[in-house]
Coordinates of C-alpha atoms in Angstrom, one line a residue:
Chain A
X1 CA -5.4 26.8 -19.8
X2 CA -4.1 29.3 -22.6
X3 CA -5.6 32.2 -23.2
X4 CA -9.5 31.9 -24.6
X5 CA -8.1 32.9 -28.2
X6 CA -5.0 30.9 -28.1
X7 CA -7.8 28.5 -27.2
X8 CA -9.6 28.9 -29.5
X9 CA -7.0 29.1 -32.5
X10 CA -5.2 25.7 -30.7
X11 CA -8.8 23.8 -31.8
X12 CA -9.3 26.1 -35.2
X13 CA -6.2 23.8 -35.9
X14 CA -7.3 20.5 -34.7
X15 CA -10.3 20.8 -36.8
X16 CA -9.0 21.7 -39.5
X17 CA -6.8 18.9 -39.7
X18 CA -8.9 16.5 -38.1
X19 CA -11.2 17.3 -41.4
X20 CA -8.5 17.7 -44.3
X21 CA -6.3 14.4 -43.9
X22 CA -9.4 11.9 -44.1
X23 CA -11.3 14.2 -45.5
X24 CA -11.2 13.0 -48.7
X25 CA -12.1 9.1 -47.3
X26 CA -14.9 10.9 -45.1
X27 CA -16.1 12.2 -48.8
X28 CA -16.9 8.8 -50.2
X29 CA -17.8 7.0 -47.0
X30 CA -20.7 9.5 -46.8
X31 CA -21.8 9.1 -50.8
X32 CA -21.8 5.8 -50.6
X33 CA -23.3 5.4 -47.2
X34 CA -26.0 7.7 -48.4
X35 CA -26.6 5.3 -50.8
X36 CA -27.2 2.5 -48.6
X37 CA -30.2 3.9 -47.1
X38 CA -31.6 3.1 -50.9
X39 CA -29.5 -0.6 -50.7
X40 CA -32.3 -3.0 -51.9
X41 CA -33.8 -0.6 -54.5
X42 CA -30.3 -0.1 -56.2
X43 CA -30.1 -3.6 -55.9
X44 CA -33.0 -4.3 -57.8
X45 CA -32.4 -1.4 -60.1
X46 CA -29.5 -3.6 -61.1
X47 CA -30.9 -6.5 -61.7
X48 CA -34.1 -6.1 -63.6
X49 CA -35.1 -8.9 -63.8
X50 CA -36.2 -10.0 -61.0
X51 CA -39.5 -10.3 -59.9
X52 CA -41.3 -7.5 -58.7
X53 CA -45.1 -7.9 -58.2
X54 CA -47.1 -11.0 -56.0
X55 CA -45.2 -11.8 -53.6
X56 CA -46.5 -15.4 -52.2
X57 CA -47.9 -16.1 -49.0
X58 CA -44.7 -16.5 -46.4
X59 CA -45.6 -20.2 -45.8
X60 CA -45.4 -21.5 -49.1
X61 CA -42.1 -19.3 -49.2
X62 CA -40.5 -20.9 -46.0
X63 CA -42.1 -24.2 -48.0
X64 CA -40.2 -23.7 -50.7
X65 CA -37.1 -22.6 -49.5
X66 CA -36.6 -25.7 -47.2
X67 CA -37.2 -28.1 -50.7
X68 CA -34.2 -25.9 -52.0
X69 CA -32.1 -25.7 -49.2
X70 CA -32.5 -30.2 -48.7
X71 CA -31.3 -30.2 -52.2
X72 CA -28.9 -27.9 -51.8
X73 CA -27.8 -28.1 -47.8
X74 CA -28.0 -31.4 -47.1
X75 CA -25.4 -32.1 -44.0
X76 CA -24.6 -28.5 -43.0
X77 CA -24.2 -26.3 -40.1
X78 CA -26.6 -24.4 -40.1
X79 CA -29.0 -22.8 -43.0
X80 CA -30.2 -19.3 -43.0
X81 CA -33.8 -17.5 -44.9
X82 CA -34.5 -14.0 -45.4
X83 CA -38.2 -13.8 -46.0
X84 CA -39.2 -11.5 -49.3
X85 CA -40.0 -8.2 -48.0
X86 CA -41.7 -5.4 -50.4
X87 CA -38.2 -3.4 -51.3
X88 CA -36.9 -6.7 -51.5
X89 CA -39.4 -9.1 -53.4
X90 CA -37.2 -12.5 -53.3
X91 CA -36.5 -14.6 -51.1
X92 CA -32.1 -15.2 -49.6
X93 CA -31.4 -18.4 -48.8
X94 CA -27.5 -19.3 -47.3
X95 CA -26.1 -22.6 -46.3
X96 CA -22.7 -22.6 -44.0
X97 CA -20.4 -25.9 -43.5
X98 CA -18.6 -24.7 -40.6
X99 CA -17.7 -28.3 -39.5
X100 CA -14.7 -29.3 -41.8
X101 CA -16.0 -33.1 -43.3
X102 CA -13.1 -35.2 -44.5
X103 CA -13.6 -36.0 -48.3
X104 CA -16.7 -33.3 -48.2
X105 CA -15.8 -31.1 -51.3
X106 CA -18.8 -29.7 -51.4
X107 CA -18.7 -25.7 -50.7
X108 CA -18.1 -24.4 -47.5
X109 CA -20.6 -21.7 -48.4
X110 CA -23.3 -21.1 -51.0
X111 CA -25.9 -18.4 -51.3
X112 CA -28.8 -18.0 -54.1
X113 CA -31.1 -15.4 -54.7
X114 CA -35.0 -17.9 -55.3
X115 CA -37.9 -16.6 -57.1
X116 CA -40.9 -16.5 -53.6
X117 CA -43.5 -18.1 -56.5
X118 CA -40.5 -20.9 -57.4
X119 CA -38.5 -21.3 -54.9
X120 CA -35.9 -21.9 -57.7
X121 CA -33.3 -19.8 -57.8
X122 CA -34.0 -16.4 -59.9
X123 CA -32.6 -16.1 -63.4
X124 CA -30.9 -12.4 -62.8
X125 CA -27.7 -11.1 -64.1
X126 CA -24.7 -11.1 -61.7
X127 CA -24.2 -7.4 -59.8
X128 CA -23.1 -6.4 -56.1
X129 CA -26.3 -3.4 -56.5
X130 CA -26.6 -1.7 -53.7
X131 CA -23.9 -3.8 -51.6
X132 CA -21.2 -2.7 -54.0
X133 CA -21.8 1.1 -52.0
X134 CA -22.4 -0.6 -48.7
X135 CA -19.5 -2.5 -48.4
X136 CA -17.8 0.8 -49.5
X137 CA -18.8 2.5 -46.7
X138 CA -17.1 0.7 -44.4
X139 CA -14.5 -1.5 -46.2
X140 CA -13.6 0.9 -49.3
X141 CA -13.0 -3.1 -51.3
X142 CA -9.3 -3.3 -49.0
X143 CA -7.4 -6.5 -48.3
X144 CA -6.7 -7.1 -44.3
X145 CA -9.7 -5.6 -43.1
X146 CA -7.6 -2.4 -43.7
X147 CA -10.1 -0.5 -45.6
X148 CA -12.3 -0.9 -41.9
X149 CA -9.6 0.2 -39.9
X150 CA -9.1 4.0 -43.0
X151 CA -12.8 4.4 -42.1
X152 CA -12.6 3.6 -38.2
X153 CA -9.6 6.5 -37.9
X154 CA -11.8 8.4 -40.4
X155 CA -14.9 8.3 -38.4
X156 CA -13.0 8.5 -34.8
X157 CA -11.0 12.4 -36.8
X158 CA -14.9 13.4 -37.9
X159 CA -15.7 13.1 -34.1
X160 CA -12.8 15.2 -33.1
X161 CA -14.1 17.6 -35.4
X162 CA -17.6 17.6 -34.9
X163 CA -16.4 18.9 -31.8
X164 CA -13.5 20.8 -32.1
X165 CA -16.1 22.5 -35.0
X166 CA -18.6 23.0 -32.5
X167 CA -16.6 24.9 -30.3
X168 CA -14.7 27.7 -32.9
X169 CA -18.3 28.2 -34.1
X170 CA -19.3 31.5 -32.4
X171 CA -22.9 31.9 -33.6
X172 CA -24.7 28.3 -34.4
X173 CA -27.9 29.5 -34.5
X174 CA -27.1 32.2 -36.5
X175 CA -26.0 30.5 -39.2
X176 CA -28.9 28.7 -39.2
X177 CA -29.8 31.3 -41.5
X178 CA -27.4 32.8 -43.3
X179 CA -25.8 31.9 -47.0
X180 CA -24.1 34.7 -49.0
X181 CA -23.6 32.8 -52.1
X182 CA -20.8 34.6 -55.0
X183 CA -18.8 35.6 -52.1
X184 CA -15.7 32.9 -52.4
X185 CA -14.1 31.8 -49.3
X186 CA -17.1 33.3 -46.9
X187 CA -19.7 31.2 -48.8
X188 CA -17.5 28.9 -48.2
X189 CA -17.7 29.1 -45.1
X190 CA -21.3 29.8 -45.1
X191 CA -22.2 26.2 -46.5
X192 CA -20.1 24.3 -44.9
X193 CA -21.6 26.2 -41.7
X194 CA -25.3 25.7 -42.7
X195 CA -24.6 22.1 -44.0
X196 CA -23.0 21.2 -40.5
X197 CA -24.9 23.2 -38.4
X198 CA -28.7 21.9 -39.4
X199 CA -28.2 18.4 -39.4
X200 CA -25.2 17.9 -36.7
X201 CA -27.3 16.0 -34.3
X202 CA -27.5 13.2 -37.5
X203 CA -23.5 14.1 -38.4
X204 CA -22.2 13.5 -34.2
X205 CA -25.2 10.4 -34.2
X206 CA -24.3 8.8 -37.8
X207 CA -20.0 9.1 -36.3
X208 CA -20.6 7.6 -33.7
X209 CA -22.5 5.6 -34.5
X210 CA -20.2 4.4 -37.0
X211 CA -17.8 3.7 -34.7
X212 CA -20.0 1.3 -32.5
X213 CA -21.3 -0.9 -35.5
X214 CA -17.8 -2.0 -35.6
X215 CA -16.2 -0.9 -32.5
X216 CA -15.2 -4.7 -30.9
X217 CA -12.8 -4.8 -34.5
X218 CA -11.4 -1.2 -33.3
X219 CA -11.0 -2.2 -29.3
X220 CA -11.5 -5.5 -29.0
X221 CA -9.4 -5.1 -25.6
X222 CA -12.2 -5.7 -23.2
X223 CA -13.4 -8.5 -24.9
X224 CA -10.3 -10.5 -24.0
X225 CA -9.3 -9.2 -21.0
X226 CA -13.5 -10.7 -19.3
X227 CA -14.0 -13.7 -22.1
X228 CA -11.9 -17.2 -22.6
X229 CA -14.6 -17.3 -25.7
X230 CA -15.4 -15.0 -27.7
X231 CA -18.7 -16.5 -29.1
X232 CA -20.1 -16.5 -25.5
X233 CA -19.8 -12.7 -25.2
X234 CA -21.7 -12.5 -28.7
X235 CA -23.9 -13.6 -27.0
X236 CA -24.3 -12.3 -23.9
X237 CA -24.4 -8.8 -25.3
X238 CA -27.6 -10.1 -27.5
X239 CA -25.3 -9.5 -31.0
X240 CA -26.3 -13.4 -31.4
X241 CA -27.7 -16.3 -30.8
X242 CA -25.2 -19.8 -29.4
X243 CA -26.8 -22.7 -30.8
X244 CA -26.4 -26.2 -28.1
X245 CA -23.6 -28.3 -29.7
X246 CA -25.0 -30.9 -32.5
X247 CA -26.4 -34.4 -30.7
X248 CA -25.2 -36.4 -34.0
X249 CA -28.3 -38.6 -33.8
X250 CA -30.3 -37.8 -37.4
X251 CA -34.3 -36.4 -36.4
X252 CA -35.8 -35.2 -39.3
X253 CA -36.1 -31.5 -39.5
X254 CA -40.7 -30.3 -38.8
X255 CA -42.1 -28.3 -41.6
X256 CA -39.9 -24.4 -40.9
X257 CA -44.0 -23.1 -41.8
X258 CA -45.1 -25.1 -39.3
X259 CA -44.8 -22.8 -36.7
X260 CA -45.7 -19.5 -38.6
X261 CA -49.2 -19.0 -37.1
X262 CA -47.4 -19.3 -33.2
X263 CA -45.3 -16.7 -34.5
X264 CA -47.3 -14.2 -36.5
X265 CA -49.5 -14.3 -32.9
X266 CA -46.3 -13.7 -30.9
X267 CA -45.2 -10.1 -33.2
X268 CA -48.2 -9.2 -33.7
X269 CA -48.6 -6.1 -36.7
X270 CA -44.7 -7.2 -37.6
X271 CA -43.7 -9.7 -39.8
X272 CA -40.7 -12.3 -39.5
X273 CA -37.5 -11.2 -40.7
X274 CA -35.2 -13.9 -41.3
X275 CA -35.6 -18.3 -39.9
X276 CA -32.0 -19.3 -39.4
X277 CA -32.1 -23.4 -39.1
X278 CA -29.2 -24.6 -37.1
X279 CA -27.9 -28.2 -37.5
X280 CA -30.5 -29.1 -40.0
X281 CA -31.4 -32.8 -39.5
X282 CA -30.3 -33.8 -36.0
X283 CA -32.1 -34.1 -33.3
X284 CA -30.1 -31.3 -31.6
X285 CA -31.7 -28.4 -34.9
X286 CA -32.7 -24.9 -34.0
X287 CA -35.6 -23.2 -35.8
X288 CA -35.3 -20.0 -34.5
X289 CA -37.4 -16.7 -35.6
X290 CA -35.8 -13.7 -35.7
X291 CA -38.1 -10.0 -36.3
X292 CA -38.2 -8.2 -39.4
X293 CA -36.2 -4.9 -38.9
X294 CA -38.2 -2.8 -40.6
X295 CA -40.1 -1.5 -38.1
X296 CA -37.6 -1.3 -34.8
X297 CA -35.2 1.1 -33.6
X298 CA -33.1 -1.4 -31.5
X299 CA -30.7 -3.9 -33.4
X300 CA -31.6 -6.6 -30.7
X301 CA -33.2 -8.7 -32.6
X302 CA -36.4 -10.1 -31.1
X303 CA -36.2 -14.0 -31.2
X304 CA -38.4 -17.4 -31.0
X305 CA -36.7 -20.6 -30.8
X306 CA -38.2 -23.5 -31.7
X307 CA -36.6 -27.4 -31.6
X308 CA -35.8 -28.5 -34.9
X309 CA -37.3 -32.4 -34.6
X310 CA -40.2 -31.4 -32.6
X311 CA -41.5 -28.0 -33.7
X312 CA -42.2 -27.5 -30.0
X313 CA -41.2 -23.9 -28.6
X314 CA -37.9 -23.5 -26.1
X315 CA -37.5 -20.5 -23.9
X316 CA -35.1 -18.3 -25.0
X317 CA -36.1 -14.9 -25.8
X318 CA -33.2 -12.0 -25.1
X319 CA -35.0 -10.8 -21.4
X320 CA -31.8 -11.7 -19.8
X321 CA -29.5 -9.1 -21.9
X322 CA -28.5 -6.1 -19.7
X323 CA -28.6 -1.9 -20.4
X324 CA -25.5 -0.7 -21.4
X325 CA -26.1 -3.8 -24.3
X326 CA -29.5 -3.0 -25.3
X327 CA -28.3 0.7 -25.4
X328 CA -25.7 -0.7 -27.7
X329 CA -28.4 -2.2 -29.9
X330 CA -30.2 0.8 -30.0
X331 CA -27.3 2.7 -31.5
X332 CA -26.6 -0.1 -34.0
X333 CA -30.3 0.7 -35.3
X334 CA -29.9 4.8 -34.9
X335 CA -27.2 3.8 -38.1
X336 CA -28.5 1.4 -39.8
X337 CA -32.2 3.6 -39.9
X338 CA -34.4 0.9 -41.3
X339 CA -36.9 1.9 -38.7
X340 CA -39.5 4.6 -39.2
X341 CA -40.7 4.0 -42.0
X342 CA -40.6 6.5 -45.6
X343 CA -40.3 9.7 -44.6
X344 CA -38.0 8.9 -41.5
X345 CA -35.4 7.2 -44.4
X346 CA -35.6 10.1 -46.9
X347 CA -34.9 12.6 -44.2
X348 CA -32.0 9.8 -43.0
X349 CA -31.1 10.5 -46.7
X350 CA -31.0 13.8 -47.6
X351 CA -29.1 14.6 -44.0
X352 CA -26.2 12.4 -45.4
X353 CA -26.3 14.4 -47.9
X354 CA -26.0 16.8 -46.1
X355 CA -22.6 15.6 -44.2
X356 CA -21.6 14.6 -48.0
X357 CA -21.8 18.6 -48.7
X358 CA -20.2 19.4 -45.7
X359 CA -17.3 17.4 -45.9
X360 CA -16.9 18.7 -49.8
X361 CA -17.5 22.6 -48.7
X362 CA -14.6 22.2 -46.2
X363 CA -12.6 20.3 -48.4
X364 CA -13.2 23.4 -50.7
X365 CA -12.7 25.8 -47.8
X366 CA -9.3 24.3 -46.8
X367 CA -8.4 25.3 -50.5
X368 CA -9.6 28.0 -50.8
X369 CA -8.2 29.8 -48.0
X370 CA -4.5 28.6 -49.0
X371 CA -4.9 30.5 -52.1
X372 CA -5.9 33.8 -51.1
X373 CA -3.3 34.0 -48.3
X374 CA -0.7 32.6 -50.9
X375 CA -1.7 35.2 -53.4
X376 CA 0.8 33.9 -55.9
X377 CA 1.1 30.3 -57.0
X378 CA 0.0 27.7 -55.2
X379 CA 2.5 25.1 -53.1
X380 CA 2.3 21.7 -54.1
X381 CA -0.1 20.9 -51.3
X382 CA -2.8 23.6 -52.1
X383 CA -2.2 21.9 -55.9
X384 CA -2.8 18.6 -54.9
X385 CA -5.2 19.2 -52.3
X386 CA -7.0 20.9 -55.3
X387 CA -6.8 18.0 -57.5
X388 CA -7.6 15.5 -55.3
X389 CA -11.5 17.5 -54.5
X390 CA -12.0 18.1 -58.2
X391 CA -11.1 13.5 -58.8
X392 CA -13.2 13.1 -55.4
X393 CA -16.0 15.5 -55.0
X394 CA -17.2 15.3 -58.9
X395 CA -15.3 12.2 -59.6
X396 CA -16.8 9.8 -57.3
X397 CA -20.4 10.6 -58.2
X398 CA -19.0 9.7 -62.2
X399 CA -18.2 6.9 -61.2
X400 CA -20.8 5.8 -59.3
X401 CA -23.0 6.5 -62.6
X402 CA -20.0 4.4 -64.8
X403 CA -20.7 1.8 -62.4
X404 CA -24.5 1.6 -63.5
X405 CA -24.0 2.0 -67.3
X406 CA -21.2 -0.9 -66.9
X407 CA -24.2 -2.7 -65.3
X408 CA -26.4 -2.0 -68.2
X409 CA -24.0 -2.2 -71.3
X410 CA -22.2 -5.6 -69.4
X411 CA -24.5 -8.8 -71.5
X412 CA -26.8 -10.1 -68.4
X413 CA -24.2 -13.8 -69.2
X414 CA -21.2 -12.5 -69.3
X415 CA -19.0 -14.5 -66.8
X416 CA -17.4 -12.3 -64.0
X417 CA -19.1 -9.7 -64.6
X418 CA -19.6 -8.6 -60.9
X419 CA -16.3 -7.6 -60.9
X420 CA -16.4 -6.5 -64.1
X421 CA -19.2 -3.9 -63.0
X422 CA -16.8 -3.0 -60.4
X423 CA -13.7 -2.5 -62.0
X424 CA -16.4 0.4 -64.8
X425 CA -17.0 2.2 -61.1
X426 CA -13.1 2.5 -60.4
X427 CA -11.8 2.6 -64.1
X428 CA -14.5 5.7 -64.4
X429 CA -13.1 6.9 -61.2
X430 CA -9.3 7.1 -62.4
X431 CA -10.8 8.6 -65.7
X432 CA -12.1 11.5 -63.7
X433 CA -8.5 11.8 -61.8
X434 CA -6.7 11.6 -64.8
X435 CA -9.3 14.4 -66.2
X436 CA -8.5 17.1 -62.8
X437 CA -5.0 16.7 -62.1
X438 CA -3.8 17.2 -65.9
X439 CA -7.0 19.9 -66.4
X440 CA -6.5 22.2 -63.5
X441 CA -3.2 22.5 -65.4
X442 CA -4.1 23.7 -68.1
X443 CA -7.4 26.0 -67.7
X444 CA -9.2 28.0 -65.2
X445 CA -10.2 25.4 -62.3
X446 CA -14.0 27.0 -62.9
X447 CA -13.3 25.3 -66.9
X448 CA -12.3 22.5 -65.3
X449 CA -14.6 21.5 -62.4
X450 CA -17.5 22.7 -65.0
X451 CA -15.7 19.8 -67.4
X452 CA -16.2 16.7 -64.7
X453 CA -19.7 18.5 -63.8
X454 CA -21.1 18.0 -67.4
X455 CA -20.1 15.0 -67.7
X456 CA -21.6 13.9 -64.4
X457 CA -25.0 15.4 -66.1
X458 CA -24.3 13.5 -69.1
X459 CA -24.0 10.3 -67.3
X460 CA -26.4 10.9 -64.8
X461 CA -29.7 12.1 -67.2
X462 CA -28.9 9.1 -69.9
X463 CA -29.2 6.2 -67.3
X464 CA -32.5 6.5 -67.8
X465 CA -32.4 6.1 -71.7
X466 CA -30.0 3.7 -71.1
X467 CA -32.2 1.7 -69.4
X468 CA -35.6 1.6 -71.9
X469 CA -33.3 0.9 -74.7
X470 CA -31.6 -2.0 -72.7
X471 CA -33.7 -3.5 -70.5
X472 CA -37.8 -3.6 -69.5
X473 CA -37.9 -1.7 -66.5
X474 CA -37.6 2.1 -67.4
X475 CA -40.0 4.0 -66.3
X476 CA -42.4 3.5 -68.8
X477 CA -43.0 0.7 -67.3
X478 CA -42.2 0.6 -63.5
X479 CA -44.2 3.5 -63.1
X480 CA -47.6 1.9 -64.2
X481 CA -46.0 -0.8 -62.4
X482 CA -46.4 0.9 -59.5
X483 CA -42.4 -0.7 -59.2
X484 CA -41.7 2.1 -56.9
X485 CA -37.9 0.8 -56.1
X486 CA -36.7 1.0 -59.7
X487 CA -38.5 4.0 -60.5
X488 CA -37.6 6.1 -57.8
X489 CA -34.0 4.7 -58.6
X490 CA -34.9 6.0 -62.3
X491 CA -36.2 9.2 -61.1
X492 CA -32.7 9.8 -58.6
X493 CA -30.7 9.7 -61.7
X494 CA -32.8 12.2 -63.2
X495 CA -32.3 14.6 -60.4
X496 CA -28.7 13.9 -59.7
X497 CA -28.6 15.0 -63.4
X498 CA -30.2 17.8 -63.2
X499 CA -28.5 19.1 -60.2
X500 CA -24.8 18.2 -61.9
X501 CA -26.0 20.7 -65.5
X502 CA -27.3 23.9 -63.3
X503 CA -23.1 23.0 -61.4
X504 CA -21.8 22.6 -64.7
X505 CA -23.7 25.9 -66.1
X506 CA -23.0 28.0 -63.2
X507 CA -19.2 27.0 -63.3
X508 CA -19.3 28.4 -67.6
X509 CA -20.3 31.2 -66.8
X510 CA -18.2 31.6 -63.9
X511 CA -15.3 30.2 -65.5
X512 CA -15.8 32.8 -68.5
X513 CA -16.6 35.8 -65.8
X514 CA -13.4 34.9 -64.7
X515 CA -11.7 35.2 -68.4
X516 CA -13.2 38.6 -69.4
X517 CA -11.0 39.9 -66.6
X518 CA -7.9 41.4 -67.2
X519 CA -6.1 38.0 -66.6
X520 CA -3.8 37.6 -62.6
X521 CA -0.5 36.2 -62.8
X522 CA -1.4 33.0 -62.3
X523 CA -4.6 30.9 -63.1
Chain B
X1 CA 0.2 28.8 -27.7
X2 CA 2.7 27.3 -29.5
X3 CA 5.5 28.8 -31.5
X4 CA 5.9 28.8 -35.4
X5 CA 9.8 28.3 -36.6
X6 CA 9.9 29.7 -39.9
X7 CA 7.7 28.5 -42.6
X8 CA 7.0 25.1 -40.9
X9 CA 4.6 23.4 -38.3
X10 CA 4.8 24.7 -35.0
X11 CA 7.5 21.5 -33.5
X12 CA 5.2 20.7 -30.5
X13 CA 2.5 20.4 -33.0
X14 CA 4.0 16.1 -34.2
X15 CA 4.0 16.1 -30.2
X16 CA -0.3 17.0 -29.6
X17 CA -0.8 15.3 -32.7
X18 CA 1.0 11.6 -31.4
X19 CA -0.5 12.5 -28.1
X20 CA -4.4 13.6 -29.8
X21 CA -3.5 9.1 -31.8
X22 CA -1.5 7.0 -29.9
X23 CA -2.1 8.1 -26.5
X24 CA -5.3 8.6 -26.9
X25 CA -6.2 5.2 -28.3
X26 CA -4.3 4.0 -25.4
X27 CA -6.6 5.8 -22.6
X28 CA -9.7 4.3 -24.6
X29 CA -8.1 0.8 -24.4
X30 CA -6.9 0.8 -20.8
X31 CA -10.6 2.9 -20.1
X32 CA -12.6 -0.3 -21.9
X33 CA -10.5 -2.9 -20.2
X34 CA -10.6 -1.2 -16.6
X35 CA -14.7 -0.9 -17.0
X36 CA -15.1 -4.2 -18.2
X37 CA -12.8 -5.9 -15.4
X38 CA -14.7 -3.2 -12.1
X39 CA -17.9 -4.2 -13.6
X40 CA -19.9 -5.8 -10.9
X41 CA -20.1 -9.1 -11.7
X42 CA -23.2 -9.9 -10.3
X43 CA -25.4 -6.6 -12.1
X44 CA -28.1 -7.6 -14.7
X45 CA -26.9 -8.9 -17.6
X46 CA -23.0 -10.2 -16.6
X47 CA -19.7 -9.3 -18.1
X48 CA -21.1 -8.8 -21.2
X49 CA -22.8 -5.5 -19.5
X50 CA -19.5 -3.5 -18.4
X51 CA -17.8 -4.6 -22.0
X52 CA -20.4 -3.5 -23.8
X53 CA -20.4 -0.1 -21.5
X54 CA -16.5 0.8 -21.8
X55 CA -15.8 0.3 -25.5
X56 CA -19.0 1.9 -26.2
X57 CA -18.0 5.4 -24.0
X58 CA -14.6 4.8 -25.1
X59 CA -14.4 6.3 -28.7
X60 CA -16.2 9.5 -26.6
X61 CA -13.3 9.6 -24.4
X62 CA -11.1 9.2 -27.2
X63 CA -12.1 12.4 -28.7
X64 CA -11.6 14.1 -25.4
X65 CA -8.1 13.3 -25.3
X66 CA -7.8 14.4 -28.7
X67 CA -9.8 17.8 -27.7
X68 CA -7.6 17.9 -24.4
X69 CA -4.1 16.4 -26.8
X70 CA -4.6 20.4 -28.6
X71 CA -6.0 22.2 -25.2
X72 CA -3.5 21.8 -23.5
X73 CA -1.4 25.3 -22.7
X74 CA 1.8 23.0 -23.7
X75 CA 2.9 19.6 -24.9
X76 CA 4.3 18.4 -21.6
X77 CA 0.6 18.8 -20.0
X78 CA -0.8 17.3 -23.0
X79 CA 1.1 13.6 -22.2
X80 CA 0.7 13.9 -19.0
X81 CA -3.3 14.6 -19.0
X82 CA -3.6 11.2 -20.8
X83 CA -1.0 9.5 -19.9
X84 CA -1.5 10.0 -16.2
X85 CA -5.2 8.6 -16.2
X86 CA -4.5 5.9 -18.7
X87 CA -1.8 4.7 -16.0
X88 CA -4.4 5.0 -13.0
X89 CA -7.0 3.2 -15.3
X90 CA -4.4 0.4 -15.9
X91 CA -3.8 0.2 -12.0
X92 CA -7.2 -0.1 -11.2
X93 CA -7.7 -2.6 -14.0
X94 CA -5.0 -4.7 -12.9
X95 CA -6.8 -4.8 -9.1
X96 CA -9.9 -5.6 -10.5
X97 CA -8.3 -9.0 -12.3
X98 CA -6.1 -10.1 -9.5

């Protein structure tokens, strides 16, 4: 082993590069991942036409969904009904036709959002809503699973950056309470340490469990070595249910809601989250109830299986799942963070934002260090990094606002509108990137950052106003109605707008102060 | 520690990075396969237990390998410390499969 300082120096170098190279991607993953904690709320905000009040009883919803599925999903290999929940008060139905039938031109996959009061497709604008940010945070909307591999590399690098960061950190406890603002490089280091250390267990957990959610994509070799049939592995690992093959003999499906009493007795104090029907209309049909995962830490979804032709309960259960597989399911559930109620949910969101700031401050710190070291003109690498920092750290939030603006400004009945919303997000982001690249050459850093922060502030502060002008689901209605999901999104936009306004004002003052001083050789 | 030649990055930096990323992944793969094949098949949960245990823990092995790649006194030992255990695990996996 090299000397102790040599070791520390090597770890510092590792920390710098493992953090910087995937840093911009990590920032985007952290921010959109944090937004994903409120995926249903965002989806509700982006589809203001969806009903919120008056959830019918689950039995009624199931009966209506079954009626609908008989119409659109006859002869399918599988149906799914997702029951309405308080934070997502509509039913989702899915149809899969995995076994192709020659001459059958019906689509292989159908998804409809049903109004639970009528059992008919809910009339609402097309939008990816919260799903947009959720998929972005691990898929980056790239083809060929490329985004998932990039996200995996970023998560792995973050894991290494966390471990090496802890090693180089001498005063881990003292830094809990240390922040010295307005001192340049020292302040950025404090901000990086503070946000890193305060939520350290969360950061470690979220990076590791993120890798675990896609582990058989990143490391398929264990499954390949031990199993010929991948589906069997997923069944034995407690990740999926494998039904018996279809009998090929027609038998009418019993009413799905017929066993609801039995299900509710089995999960006292909890609710069924979804119902899958395998081979509907076949003598070997299976009805599988899965418990709602909002109340459970483990994602080893407890299920009850019934014979679809007779309605009789069948022995199945997940009792045989081994402790390593159970551990993996807990890690999966930890990453999703749907258990534990609203307070924990909010703390997870807050920790995610702390992680976002940790990554962002680390990126800025790298540039500040480089600039302090080379007092003259910054090299090309530093200039690129500075432009990327502004384009991602402030530009991405502006693009998020751009997504919501597009959602309210595009006509509700427009064709392809969900795609155009996405385009709104990316176009806003590109504009921010151009602004960062151009303005950083023309004006001082403080000025350029202040301009883009002001844009973010205006975009977010005006969103609730735009919402009030264009829809009926604004704060004046959502608050008295108790529509907390939509009201929460509006209030969060106001909070984000105020935060960016404060930042813009602070940066504006710094820019003025810098300009008043005798000008340095190079801005 | 590594020596810097001129203004560029230290030479072994590239080698250590390759050991961390490429070597680390190879070691993680060997670890996963070895645990998948060597886990007692009659244990609770069958082969899935070994596969899941091997795959979940492989990310910690990967991280440890990356740390070692930069902690090792020189690049040669960085590679040796990663490829050595990988070869050992591969041999054990082959023995377990055969």
